Amino acid sequence: MARPKVDINRAQNIIEAADELFARYGYERTSMDDIARHLGIGKGSIYLEFRTKEEILFRILSRHAESLQNDLRLRMLDENASPLETLRDSFVTGSVDCYDRVTRDIHTPETFLHTSITMKKHFAEFFVTRRKMILELLRKAANAGEIRRDKANEKVALALMMGTSALYPPYLDNYSETVTINSREDLIKMAPLLVDLLIAGLKS
């Protein structure tokens, strides 16, 4: 008896379709039936790849987390670059790159990685790895004489992540009289100011 034909791209197609529908209608309002209809396949075909809708969301967020990590890794590959400038650039341009990815629609699911406590716990390894990479840059900067050696430690790496968290979703502005959500233009202006203040503290 012939085995059923397997679509090797099916899982990827499901992820792409779910990402689009989650962004358009919201995660809660999108069902497995909606994803199946969008793809023109039976719901059973989705269950061959994913047991639950949450599992699809995890795959979407894993892809986003991996993309953020790869961005930082690529910056760190330049051995001729200043470690401190690489660190600064990773926060300034990295935050704008993230904004462009996660604000394509109001419900974009990638925002969960930055705003949901549950998802942050599920992807704890992402944040641990990012902290280690920042620590590596701090140590390189200390060895290059760019910052004080006592600033190259895990607590400082964590403080940098906490200090720059405002550069990532949900982009709330709780300190202005009228503005409630920061725009891309706001982020482009504020990111260098904030990061430069933090970098200056590493040198003092």
Coordinates of C-alpha atoms in Angstrom, one line a residue, residues 54-55 57-59 61-62 113 116-127:
E54 CA -0.2 27.4 21.3
E55 CA 2.4 25.1 19.8
L57 CA 2.6 30.3 18.5
F58 CA 5.7 28.9 20.2
R59 CA 7.2 28.2 16.8
L61 CA 8.1 33.2 18.8
S62 CA 11.1 30.8 18.5
L113 CA 8.0 37.4 23.5
S116 CA 3.8 38.2 28.1
I117 CA 5.1 36.9 31.4
T118 CA 4.1 33.4 30.5
M119 CA 6.0 33.6 27.2
K120 CA 9.0 35.1 28.8
K121 CA 9.2 32.2 31.2
H122 CA 8.8 29.7 28.3
F123 CA 11.6 31.4 26.4
A124 CA 13.8 32.0 29.5
E125 CA 16.8 30.5 27.7
F126 CA 16.5 33.3 25.0
F127 CA 17.0 36.0 27.7

